[in-house]
Coordinates of C-alpha atoms and ligand atoms in Angstrom, one line a residue:
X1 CA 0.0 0.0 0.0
X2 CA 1.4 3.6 -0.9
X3 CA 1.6 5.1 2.9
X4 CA 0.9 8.3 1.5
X5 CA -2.8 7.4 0.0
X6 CA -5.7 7.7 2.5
X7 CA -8.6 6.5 0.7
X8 CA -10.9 8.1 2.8
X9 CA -9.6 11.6 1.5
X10 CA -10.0 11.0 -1.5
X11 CA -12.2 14.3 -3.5
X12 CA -15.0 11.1 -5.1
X13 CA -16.9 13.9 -6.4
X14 CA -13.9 14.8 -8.6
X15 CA -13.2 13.3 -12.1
X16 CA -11.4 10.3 -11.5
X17 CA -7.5 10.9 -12.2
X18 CA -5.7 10.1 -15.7
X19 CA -2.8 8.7 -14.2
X20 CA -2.3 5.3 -12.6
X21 CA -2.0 4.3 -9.8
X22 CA -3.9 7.2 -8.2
X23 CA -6.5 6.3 -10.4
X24 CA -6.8 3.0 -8.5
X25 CA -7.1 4.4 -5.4
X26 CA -10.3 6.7 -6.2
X27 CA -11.7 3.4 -7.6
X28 CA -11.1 2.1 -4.5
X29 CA -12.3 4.9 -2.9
X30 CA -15.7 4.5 -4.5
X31 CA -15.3 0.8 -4.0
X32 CA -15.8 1.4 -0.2
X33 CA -18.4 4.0 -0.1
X34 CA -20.3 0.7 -2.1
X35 CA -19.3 -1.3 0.6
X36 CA -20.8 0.9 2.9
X37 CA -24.2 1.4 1.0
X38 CA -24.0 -2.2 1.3
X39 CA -23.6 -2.8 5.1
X40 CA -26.1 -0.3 5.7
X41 CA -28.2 -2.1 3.7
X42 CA -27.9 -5.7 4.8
X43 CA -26.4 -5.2 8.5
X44 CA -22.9 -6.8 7.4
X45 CA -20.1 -6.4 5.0
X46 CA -19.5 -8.3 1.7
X47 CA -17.2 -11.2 1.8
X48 CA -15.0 -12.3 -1.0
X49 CA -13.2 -15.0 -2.3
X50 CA -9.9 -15.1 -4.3
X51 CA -8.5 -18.3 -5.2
X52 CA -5.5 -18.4 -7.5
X53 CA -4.6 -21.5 -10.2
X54 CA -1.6 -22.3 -11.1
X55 CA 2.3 -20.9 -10.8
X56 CA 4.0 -18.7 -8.1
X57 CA 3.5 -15.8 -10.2
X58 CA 0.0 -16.3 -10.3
X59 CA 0.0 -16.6 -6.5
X60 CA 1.5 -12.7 -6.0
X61 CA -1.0 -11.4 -8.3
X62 CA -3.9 -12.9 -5.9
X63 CA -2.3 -11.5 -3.0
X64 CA -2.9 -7.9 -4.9
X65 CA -6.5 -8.7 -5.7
X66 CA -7.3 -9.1 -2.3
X67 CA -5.3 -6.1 -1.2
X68 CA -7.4 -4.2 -3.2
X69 CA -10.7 -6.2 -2.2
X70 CA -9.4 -5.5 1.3
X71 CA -9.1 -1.8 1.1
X72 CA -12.7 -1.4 -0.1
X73 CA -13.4 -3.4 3.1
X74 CA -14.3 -6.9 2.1
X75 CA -14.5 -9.9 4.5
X76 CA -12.0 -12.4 3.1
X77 CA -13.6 -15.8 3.2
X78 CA -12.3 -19.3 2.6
X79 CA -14.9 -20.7 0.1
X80 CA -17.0 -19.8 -2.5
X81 CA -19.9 -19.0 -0.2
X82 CA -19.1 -15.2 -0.7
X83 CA -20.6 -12.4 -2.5
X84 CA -17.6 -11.7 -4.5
X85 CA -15.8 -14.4 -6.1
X86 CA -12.9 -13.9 -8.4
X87 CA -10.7 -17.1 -9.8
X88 CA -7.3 -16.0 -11.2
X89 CA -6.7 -18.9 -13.8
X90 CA -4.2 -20.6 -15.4
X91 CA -3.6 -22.2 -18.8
X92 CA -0.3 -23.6 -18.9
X93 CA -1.7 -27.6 -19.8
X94 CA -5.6 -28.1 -21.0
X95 CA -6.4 -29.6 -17.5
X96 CA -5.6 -26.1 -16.0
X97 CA -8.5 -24.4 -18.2
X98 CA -11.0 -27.7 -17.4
X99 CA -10.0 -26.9 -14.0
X100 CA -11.9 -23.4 -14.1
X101 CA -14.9 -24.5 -16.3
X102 CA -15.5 -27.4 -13.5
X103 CA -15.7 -24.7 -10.3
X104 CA -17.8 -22.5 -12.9
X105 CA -20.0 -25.0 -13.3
X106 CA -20.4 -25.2 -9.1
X107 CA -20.6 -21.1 -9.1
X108 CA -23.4 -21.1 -11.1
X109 CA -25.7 -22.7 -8.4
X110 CA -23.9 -20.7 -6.0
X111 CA -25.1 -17.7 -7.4
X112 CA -28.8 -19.5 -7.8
X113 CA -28.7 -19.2 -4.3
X114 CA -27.6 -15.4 -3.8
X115 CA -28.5 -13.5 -6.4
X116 CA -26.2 -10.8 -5.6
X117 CA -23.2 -12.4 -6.3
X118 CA -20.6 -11.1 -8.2
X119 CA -18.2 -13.5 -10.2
X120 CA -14.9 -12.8 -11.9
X121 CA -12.1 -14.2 -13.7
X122 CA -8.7 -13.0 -14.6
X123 CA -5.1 -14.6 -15.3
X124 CA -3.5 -16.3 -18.5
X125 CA -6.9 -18.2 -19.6
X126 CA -8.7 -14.9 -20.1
X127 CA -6.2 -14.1 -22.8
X128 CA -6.7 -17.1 -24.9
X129 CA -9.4 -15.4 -27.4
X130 CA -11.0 -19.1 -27.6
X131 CA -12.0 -18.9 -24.2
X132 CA -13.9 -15.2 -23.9
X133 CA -15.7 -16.4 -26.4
X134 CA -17.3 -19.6 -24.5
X135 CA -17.5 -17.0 -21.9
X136 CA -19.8 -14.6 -23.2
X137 CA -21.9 -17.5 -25.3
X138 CA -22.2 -20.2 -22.4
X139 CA -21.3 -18.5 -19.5
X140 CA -23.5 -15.2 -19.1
X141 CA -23.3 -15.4 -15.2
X142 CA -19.7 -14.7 -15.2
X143 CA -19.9 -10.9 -14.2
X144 CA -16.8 -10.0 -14.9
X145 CA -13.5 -10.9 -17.1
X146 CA -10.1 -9.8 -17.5
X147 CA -7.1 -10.7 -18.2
X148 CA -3.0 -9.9 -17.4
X149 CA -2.3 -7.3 -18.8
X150 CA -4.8 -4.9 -16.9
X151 CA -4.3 -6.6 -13.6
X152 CA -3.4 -3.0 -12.0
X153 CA -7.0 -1.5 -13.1
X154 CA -8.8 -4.5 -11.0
X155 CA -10.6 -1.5 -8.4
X156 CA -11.5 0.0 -11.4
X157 CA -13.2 -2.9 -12.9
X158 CA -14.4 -4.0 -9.7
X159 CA -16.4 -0.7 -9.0
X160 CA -18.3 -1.2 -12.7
X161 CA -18.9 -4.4 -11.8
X162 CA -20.4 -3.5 -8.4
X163 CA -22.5 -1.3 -10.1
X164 CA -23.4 -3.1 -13.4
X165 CA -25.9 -6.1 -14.4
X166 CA -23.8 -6.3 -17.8
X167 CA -20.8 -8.7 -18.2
X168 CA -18.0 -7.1 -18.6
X169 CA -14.7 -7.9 -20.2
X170 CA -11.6 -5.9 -20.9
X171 CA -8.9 -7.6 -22.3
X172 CA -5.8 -5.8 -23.5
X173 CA -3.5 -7.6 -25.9
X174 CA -0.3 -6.5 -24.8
X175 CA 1.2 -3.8 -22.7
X176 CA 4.2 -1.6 -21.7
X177 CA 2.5 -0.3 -18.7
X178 CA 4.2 -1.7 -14.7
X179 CA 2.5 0.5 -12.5
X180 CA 4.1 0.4 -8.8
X181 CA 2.7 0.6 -5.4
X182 CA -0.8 -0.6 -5.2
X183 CA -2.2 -2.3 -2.4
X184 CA -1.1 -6.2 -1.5
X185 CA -2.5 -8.7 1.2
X186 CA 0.2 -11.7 2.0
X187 CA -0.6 -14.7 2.8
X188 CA 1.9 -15.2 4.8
X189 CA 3.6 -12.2 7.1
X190 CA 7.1 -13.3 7.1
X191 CA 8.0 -13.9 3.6
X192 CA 6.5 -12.4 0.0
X193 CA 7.1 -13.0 -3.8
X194 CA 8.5 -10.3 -5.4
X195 CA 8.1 -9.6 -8.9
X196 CA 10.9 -8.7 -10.8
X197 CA 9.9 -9.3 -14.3
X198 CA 6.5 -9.5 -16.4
X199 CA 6.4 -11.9 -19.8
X200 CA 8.7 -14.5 -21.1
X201 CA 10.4 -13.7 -24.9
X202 CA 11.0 -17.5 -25.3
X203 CA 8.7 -18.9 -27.2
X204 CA 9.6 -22.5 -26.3
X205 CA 7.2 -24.0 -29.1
X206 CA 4.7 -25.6 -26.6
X207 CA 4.3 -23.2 -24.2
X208 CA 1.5 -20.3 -24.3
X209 CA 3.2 -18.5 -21.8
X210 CA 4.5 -16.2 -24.0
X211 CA 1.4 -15.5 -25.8
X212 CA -0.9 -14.9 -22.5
X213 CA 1.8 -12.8 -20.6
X214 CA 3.3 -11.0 -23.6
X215 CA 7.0 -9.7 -24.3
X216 CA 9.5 -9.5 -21.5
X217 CA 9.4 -6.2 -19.3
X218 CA 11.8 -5.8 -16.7
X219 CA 10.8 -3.6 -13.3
X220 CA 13.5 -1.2 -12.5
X221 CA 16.2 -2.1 -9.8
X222 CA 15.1 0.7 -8.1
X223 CA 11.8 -0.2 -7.5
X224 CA 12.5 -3.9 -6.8
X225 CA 14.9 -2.2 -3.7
X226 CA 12.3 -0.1 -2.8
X227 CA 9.5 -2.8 -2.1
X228 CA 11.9 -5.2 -0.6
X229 CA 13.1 -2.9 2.0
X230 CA 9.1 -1.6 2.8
X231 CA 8.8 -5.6 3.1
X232 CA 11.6 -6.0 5.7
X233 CA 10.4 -3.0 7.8
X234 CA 7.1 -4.7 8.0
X235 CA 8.3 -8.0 9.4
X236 CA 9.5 -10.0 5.9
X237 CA 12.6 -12.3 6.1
X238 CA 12.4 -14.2 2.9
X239 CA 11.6 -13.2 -0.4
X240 CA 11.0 -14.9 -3.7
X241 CA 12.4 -12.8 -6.6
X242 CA 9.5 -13.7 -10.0
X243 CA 10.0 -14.0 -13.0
X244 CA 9.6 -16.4 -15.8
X245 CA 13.1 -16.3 -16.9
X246 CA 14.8 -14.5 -14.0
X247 CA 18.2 -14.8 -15.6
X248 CA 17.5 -12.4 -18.7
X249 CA 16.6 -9.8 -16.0
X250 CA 17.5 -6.7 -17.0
X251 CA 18.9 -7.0 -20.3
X252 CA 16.0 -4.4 -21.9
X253 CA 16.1 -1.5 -19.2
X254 CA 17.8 1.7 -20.4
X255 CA 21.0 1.4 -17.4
X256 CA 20.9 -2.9 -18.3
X257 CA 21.9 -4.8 -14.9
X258 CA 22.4 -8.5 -14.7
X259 CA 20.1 -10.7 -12.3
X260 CA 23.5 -11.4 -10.2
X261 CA 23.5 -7.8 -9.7
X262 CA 20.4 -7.4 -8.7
X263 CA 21.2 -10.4 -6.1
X264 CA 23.9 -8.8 -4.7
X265 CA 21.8 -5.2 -4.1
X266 CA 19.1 -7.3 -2.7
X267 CA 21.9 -9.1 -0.5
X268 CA 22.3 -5.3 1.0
X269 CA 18.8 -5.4 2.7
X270 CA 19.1 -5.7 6.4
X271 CA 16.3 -7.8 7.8
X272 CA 16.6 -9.9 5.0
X273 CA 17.4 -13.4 5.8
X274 CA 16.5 -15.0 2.4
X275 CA 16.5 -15.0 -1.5
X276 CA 14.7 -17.4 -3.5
X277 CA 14.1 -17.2 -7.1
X278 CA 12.0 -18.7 -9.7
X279 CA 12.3 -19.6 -12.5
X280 CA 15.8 -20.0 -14.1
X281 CA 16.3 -20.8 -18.4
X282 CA 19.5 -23.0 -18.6
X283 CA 20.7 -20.9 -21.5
X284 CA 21.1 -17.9 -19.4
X285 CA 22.4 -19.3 -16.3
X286 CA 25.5 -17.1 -15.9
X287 CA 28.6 -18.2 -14.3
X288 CA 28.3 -14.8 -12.5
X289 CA 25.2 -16.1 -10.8
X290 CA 27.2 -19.4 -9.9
X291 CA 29.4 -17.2 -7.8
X292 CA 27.2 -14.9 -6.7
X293 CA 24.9 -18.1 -4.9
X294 CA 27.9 -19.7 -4.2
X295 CA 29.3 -16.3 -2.3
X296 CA 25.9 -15.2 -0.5
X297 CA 24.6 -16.2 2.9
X298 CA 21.4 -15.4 2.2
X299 CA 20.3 -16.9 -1.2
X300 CA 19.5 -19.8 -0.9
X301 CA 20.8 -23.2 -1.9
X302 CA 18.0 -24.4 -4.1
X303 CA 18.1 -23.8 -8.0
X304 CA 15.1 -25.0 -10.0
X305 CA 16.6 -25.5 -13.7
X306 CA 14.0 -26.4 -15.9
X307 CA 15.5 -29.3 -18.3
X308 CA 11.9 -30.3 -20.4
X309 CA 13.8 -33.0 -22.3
X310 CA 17.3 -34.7 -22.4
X311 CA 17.0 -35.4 -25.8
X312 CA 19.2 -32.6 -28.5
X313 CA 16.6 -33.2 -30.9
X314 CA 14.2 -32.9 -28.9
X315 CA 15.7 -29.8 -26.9
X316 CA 15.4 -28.1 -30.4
X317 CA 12.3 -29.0 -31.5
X318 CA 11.3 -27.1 -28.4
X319 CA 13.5 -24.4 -29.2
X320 CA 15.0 -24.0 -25.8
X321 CA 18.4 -23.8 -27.5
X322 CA 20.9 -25.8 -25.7
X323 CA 21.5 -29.5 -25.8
X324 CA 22.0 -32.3 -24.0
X325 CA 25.6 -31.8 -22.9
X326 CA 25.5 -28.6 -22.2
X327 CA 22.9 -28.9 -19.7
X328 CA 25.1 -31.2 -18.3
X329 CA 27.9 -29.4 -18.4
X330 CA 25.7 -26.7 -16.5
X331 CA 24.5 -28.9 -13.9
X332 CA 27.7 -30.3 -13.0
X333 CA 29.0 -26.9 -12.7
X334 CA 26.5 -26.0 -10.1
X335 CA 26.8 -29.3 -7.9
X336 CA 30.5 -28.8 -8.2
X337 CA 30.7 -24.9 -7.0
X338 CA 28.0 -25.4 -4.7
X339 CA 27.8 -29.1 -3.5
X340 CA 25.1 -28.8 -0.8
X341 CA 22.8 -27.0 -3.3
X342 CA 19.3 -29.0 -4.2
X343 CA 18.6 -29.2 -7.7
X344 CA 15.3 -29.2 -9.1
X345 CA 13.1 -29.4 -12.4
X346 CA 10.5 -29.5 -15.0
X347 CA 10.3 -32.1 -17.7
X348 CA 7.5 -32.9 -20.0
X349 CA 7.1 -36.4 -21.8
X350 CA 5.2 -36.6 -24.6
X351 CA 6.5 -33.6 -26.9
X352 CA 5.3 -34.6 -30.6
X353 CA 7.5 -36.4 -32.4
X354 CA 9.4 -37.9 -29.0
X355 CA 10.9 -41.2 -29.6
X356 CA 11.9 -44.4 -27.2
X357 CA 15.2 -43.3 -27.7
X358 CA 14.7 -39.3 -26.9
X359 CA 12.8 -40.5 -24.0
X360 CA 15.9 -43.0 -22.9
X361 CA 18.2 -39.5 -23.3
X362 CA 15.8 -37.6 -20.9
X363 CA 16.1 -40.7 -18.2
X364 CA 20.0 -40.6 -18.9
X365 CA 20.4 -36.8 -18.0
X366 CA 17.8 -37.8 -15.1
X367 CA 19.8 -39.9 -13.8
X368 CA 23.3 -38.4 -14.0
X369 CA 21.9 -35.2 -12.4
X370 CA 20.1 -37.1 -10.2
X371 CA 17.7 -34.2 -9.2
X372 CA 16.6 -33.3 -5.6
X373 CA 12.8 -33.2 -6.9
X374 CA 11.3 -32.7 -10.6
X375 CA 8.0 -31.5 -12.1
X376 CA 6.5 -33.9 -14.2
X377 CA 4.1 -32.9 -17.3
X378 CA 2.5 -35.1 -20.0
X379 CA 2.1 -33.1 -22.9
X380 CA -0.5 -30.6 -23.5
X381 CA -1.2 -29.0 -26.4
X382 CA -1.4 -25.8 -26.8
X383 CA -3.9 -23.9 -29.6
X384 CA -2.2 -21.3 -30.9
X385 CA 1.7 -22.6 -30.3
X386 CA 3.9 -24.2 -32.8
X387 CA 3.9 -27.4 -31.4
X388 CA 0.5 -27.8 -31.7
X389 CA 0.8 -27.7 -35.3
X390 CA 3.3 -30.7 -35.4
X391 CA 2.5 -34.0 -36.8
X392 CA 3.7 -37.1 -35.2
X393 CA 1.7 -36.5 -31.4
X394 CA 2.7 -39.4 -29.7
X395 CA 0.0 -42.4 -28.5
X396 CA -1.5 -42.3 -25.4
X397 CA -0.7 -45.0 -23.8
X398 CA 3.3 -44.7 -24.8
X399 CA 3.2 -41.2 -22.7
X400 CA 1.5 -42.9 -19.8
X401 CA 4.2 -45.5 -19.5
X402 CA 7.4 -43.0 -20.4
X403 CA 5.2 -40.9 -17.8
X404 CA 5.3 -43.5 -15.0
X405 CA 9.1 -44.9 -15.9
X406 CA 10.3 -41.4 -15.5
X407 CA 8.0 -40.6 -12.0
X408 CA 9.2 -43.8 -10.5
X409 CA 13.2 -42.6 -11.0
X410 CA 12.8 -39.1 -10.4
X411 CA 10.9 -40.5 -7.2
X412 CA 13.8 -42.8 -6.4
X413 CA 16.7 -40.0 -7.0
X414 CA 14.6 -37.2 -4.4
X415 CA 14.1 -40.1 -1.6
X416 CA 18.1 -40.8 -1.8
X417 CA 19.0 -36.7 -2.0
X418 CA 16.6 -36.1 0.6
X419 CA 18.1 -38.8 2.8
X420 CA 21.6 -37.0 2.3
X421 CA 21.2 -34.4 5.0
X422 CA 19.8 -36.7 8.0
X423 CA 21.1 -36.1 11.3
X424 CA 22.5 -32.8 10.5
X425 CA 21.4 -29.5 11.7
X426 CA 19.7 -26.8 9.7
X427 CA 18.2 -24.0 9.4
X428 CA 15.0 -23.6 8.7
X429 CA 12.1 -20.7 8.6
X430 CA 9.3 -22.2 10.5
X431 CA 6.4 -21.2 8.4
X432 CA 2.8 -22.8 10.2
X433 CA 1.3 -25.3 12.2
X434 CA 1.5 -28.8 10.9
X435 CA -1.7 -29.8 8.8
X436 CA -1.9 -33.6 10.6
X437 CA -0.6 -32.5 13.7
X438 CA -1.0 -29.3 15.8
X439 CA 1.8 -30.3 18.4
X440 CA 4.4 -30.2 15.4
X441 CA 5.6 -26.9 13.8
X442 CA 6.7 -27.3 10.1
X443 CA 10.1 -25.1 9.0
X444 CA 11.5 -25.2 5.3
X445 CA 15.3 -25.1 4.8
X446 CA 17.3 -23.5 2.7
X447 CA 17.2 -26.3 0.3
X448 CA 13.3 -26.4 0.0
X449 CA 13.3 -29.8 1.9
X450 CA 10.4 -29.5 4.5
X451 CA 11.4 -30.4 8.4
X452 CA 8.2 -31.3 11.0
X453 CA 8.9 -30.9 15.0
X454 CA 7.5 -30.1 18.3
X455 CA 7.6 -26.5 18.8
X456 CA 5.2 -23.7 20.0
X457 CA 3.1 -21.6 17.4
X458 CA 5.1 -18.3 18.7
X459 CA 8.0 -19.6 16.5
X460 CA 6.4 -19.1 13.1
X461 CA 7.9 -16.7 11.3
X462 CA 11.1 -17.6 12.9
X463 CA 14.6 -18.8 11.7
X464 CA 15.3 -21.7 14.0
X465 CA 17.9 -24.0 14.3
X466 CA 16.9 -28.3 13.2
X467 CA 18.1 -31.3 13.9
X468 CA 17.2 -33.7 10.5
X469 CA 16.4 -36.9 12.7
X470 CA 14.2 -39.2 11.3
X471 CA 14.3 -39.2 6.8
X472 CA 10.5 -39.9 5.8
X473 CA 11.5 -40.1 2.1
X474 CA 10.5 -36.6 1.2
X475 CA 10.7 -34.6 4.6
X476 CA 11.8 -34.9 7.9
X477 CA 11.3 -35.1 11.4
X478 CA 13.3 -33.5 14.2
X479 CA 13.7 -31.4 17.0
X480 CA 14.5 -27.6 17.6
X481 CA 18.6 -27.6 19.0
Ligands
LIG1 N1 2.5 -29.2 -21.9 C1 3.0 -29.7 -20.8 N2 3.8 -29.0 -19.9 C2 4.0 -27.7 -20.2 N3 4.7 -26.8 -19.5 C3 4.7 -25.6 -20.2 N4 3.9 -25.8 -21.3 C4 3.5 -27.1 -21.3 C5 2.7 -27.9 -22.2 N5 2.2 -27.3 -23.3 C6 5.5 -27.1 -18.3 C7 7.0 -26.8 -18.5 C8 7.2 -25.6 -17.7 C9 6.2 -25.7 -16.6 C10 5.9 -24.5 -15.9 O1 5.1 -26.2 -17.3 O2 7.7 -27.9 -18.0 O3 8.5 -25.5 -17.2
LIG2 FE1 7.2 -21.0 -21.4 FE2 9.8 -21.3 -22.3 FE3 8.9 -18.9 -21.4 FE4 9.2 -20.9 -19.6 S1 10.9 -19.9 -20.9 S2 7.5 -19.4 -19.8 S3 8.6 -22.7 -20.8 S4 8.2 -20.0 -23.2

């Protein structure tokens, strides 16, 4: 939130302002004078619901929808029993965007039973132009759509929709706009994603990514520093820089700055404890950044290193231009300089045209890099991408068994890494009650590996000293030292 905005002083009789984002704040303004009409009216306030889909990115822009639903002075709920639901979508894989159409389907009796409801959608799917229009033919109870481009005008949309029995939809195909300093709600108080960059120039040939979050924009170092340090002075020890290809950052600002530069400023930040980042392109991955993990205290010793196949032919066909060995090459590199470092991964089986023996290459790199945990997908294709164009899509039933080969050995290579730190002692940030078990805290290392152990709920937030006792395959168990 900009400290300096108090929304009830806002002038609403006033044209709202041209320039962003103090045109955000009237709307918000005028959001809670609704919200008022609307207590007096009823005897309570209006509750919402945000619940996000899909990737870390898509969790951060959730957390500034309900900042802004939480300003106009919203009840956050837990379900869909609210009158204000918006679902900020995904559409990476087909079963993302089936996903949304199944909790539509739920909404739509939800709203049978309070007319008043409001419902909304935003994220990737909103930009596929496929699926606005199933919206506005099949889906005329939807209240409200947009998409990622226009995220930052949500209190502005919001307010027309408050107001409005139309459905609305604004989608913008592409911007240069990053407007700074709106309102965000964390989910958690003691550590926050950070967005560093917007968009992905890749164009790895199955992924829509590029198409639904448009070119690559870079937010200024500057700014970055700026809502870092707000974040440490209000109680934030780890942060998680964003981006989908965090090592091209800064290449297209005016003063260029590399992402290990960026690291090290970030470094600077007292109260800072921890740096994560997500996600990394192999053919980026700078030896400067090598050092600069390698060097630091405080970034931490997980790198997620998205391989999607181990086959060169493959590898291009995907266009993610570099090959077998030199991924290799690059992994080896890392577990060399930084031995205790957890290495993790996406791969996708399935890609047209993927042999038995491309398949057999992806296992080999699998198992020489032996990963601390990877992301499995089967193939989805995309409309709209080049792959989806390519002949030779590969049977069903062959993915499903390349699909359960690979899961079984990737299984087998994260029980044996895991089980390489028992009985040591680590750090960890203790981060909530256990789900199973409220006598048992739950605290996240360095390395992403999870750690469960008596402890009293004053300690979340905390960096707390573990001992790794008892390996459970995929976690531990221990006790605070
Ligand atoms: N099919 C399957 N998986 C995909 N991914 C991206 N696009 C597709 C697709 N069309 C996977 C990649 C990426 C991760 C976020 O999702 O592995 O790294
Ligand atoms: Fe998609 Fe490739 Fe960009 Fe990642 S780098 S978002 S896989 S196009």
């Amino acid at each position: 939130m900009n400290p300096e905005i108090d929304l009830d002083k806002i002038d609403m009789n006033a044209e709202p302002p041209a320039e962003e984002p103090a045109r955000q704040y009237y709307f918000m303004a005028k959001c809670r004078e609704w919200v008022r009409e609307f207590e007096q009216k009823n005897g309570r306030r209006p509750t919402a619901f945000t619940q996000t889909f899909g990737c870390q990115m898509n969790a951060r822009d959730s957390e500034k929808l309900t900042g802004i639903l939480e300003q106009a002075g919203f009840i956050e709920t837990q379900n869909e029993h609210a009158d204000f639901v918006i679902y900020n979508t995904c559409t990476v894989r087909e079963n993302a965007n089936q996903k949304v159409y199944g909790h539509l389907g739920l909404l739509k009796h939800e709203k049978k039973s309070n007319p008043c409801m409001r419902i909304a959608l935003c994220g990737c799917m909103m930009q596929e132009p496929g699926v606005v229009e199933k919206l506005k033919k099949s889906y005329r109870f939807v209240d409200l759509v947009f998409g990622t481009h226009n995220i930052f005008k949500f209190a502005e949309l919001l307010y027309q929709t408050l107001n409005s029995k139309e459905q609305i939809i604004d989608i913008w195909e592409g911007t240069e706009q990053i407007v700074e300093d709106l309102p965000v709600e964390r989910k958690y108080s003691f550590k926050s994603g950070v967005n560093i960059m917007f968009g992905c120039n890749n164009f790895c040939s199955y992924c829509i990514v590029p198409y639904v979050r448009g070119r690559e924009r870079s937010r200024r170092p500057e700014d970055i520093i700026r809502e870092i340090e707000t974040l440490a002075a209000d109680g934030v020890s780890e942060v998680m820089l964003l981006g989908q290809n965090v090592n091209s950052y800064g290449k297209t600002l005016k003063d260029s700055i590399s992402f290990g530069e960026l690291l090290r400023r970030v470094e600077k930040i007292d109260g800072i404890a921890r740096i994560r980042f997500m996600t990394s392109h192999p053919k980026d991955l700078s030896d400067e950044l090598i050092q600069v993990m390698k060097e630091s205290k405080k970034v931490c010793r997980h790198l997620h290193l998205p391989l999607q196949s181990g086959s060169t032919r493959i590898l291009k066909a995907m266009n993610r231009k570099y090959t077998k060995e030199q991924y290799l090459e690059l992994a080896g590199k890392i577990r060399r300089e930084i031995p205790d470092i957890s290495l993790t991964t996406d791969i996708i089986v399935g890609f047209p045209g993927e042999t038995e023996e491309d398949f057999l290459e992806t296992m080999d790199v699998v198992k020489k890099v032996c990963y601390d945990n990877a992301y499995t997908f089967i193939y989805s294709k995309r409309t709209g991408t080049p792959a989806a164009a390519m002949e030779n899509q590969v049977p069903e039933a062959e993915v499903k068994s390349r699909f359960d080969r690979l899961l079984n050995l990737v299984q087998e290579n994260a029980r044996s890494q895991t089980a390489r730190f028992a009985g040591t002692v680590q750090e960890v940030l203790i981060e909530e009650v256990n789900e199973h078990d409220p006598s048992l805290l739950t605290g996240r290392m360095s390395n992403n590996l999870l750690v469960h152990f008596p402890g009293d709920v004053s300690l979340i937030g905390r960096i707390r000293k573990v001992k790794l006792e008892v390996c459970k395959g995929f976690y531990y168990m221990g006790t605070l030292v």
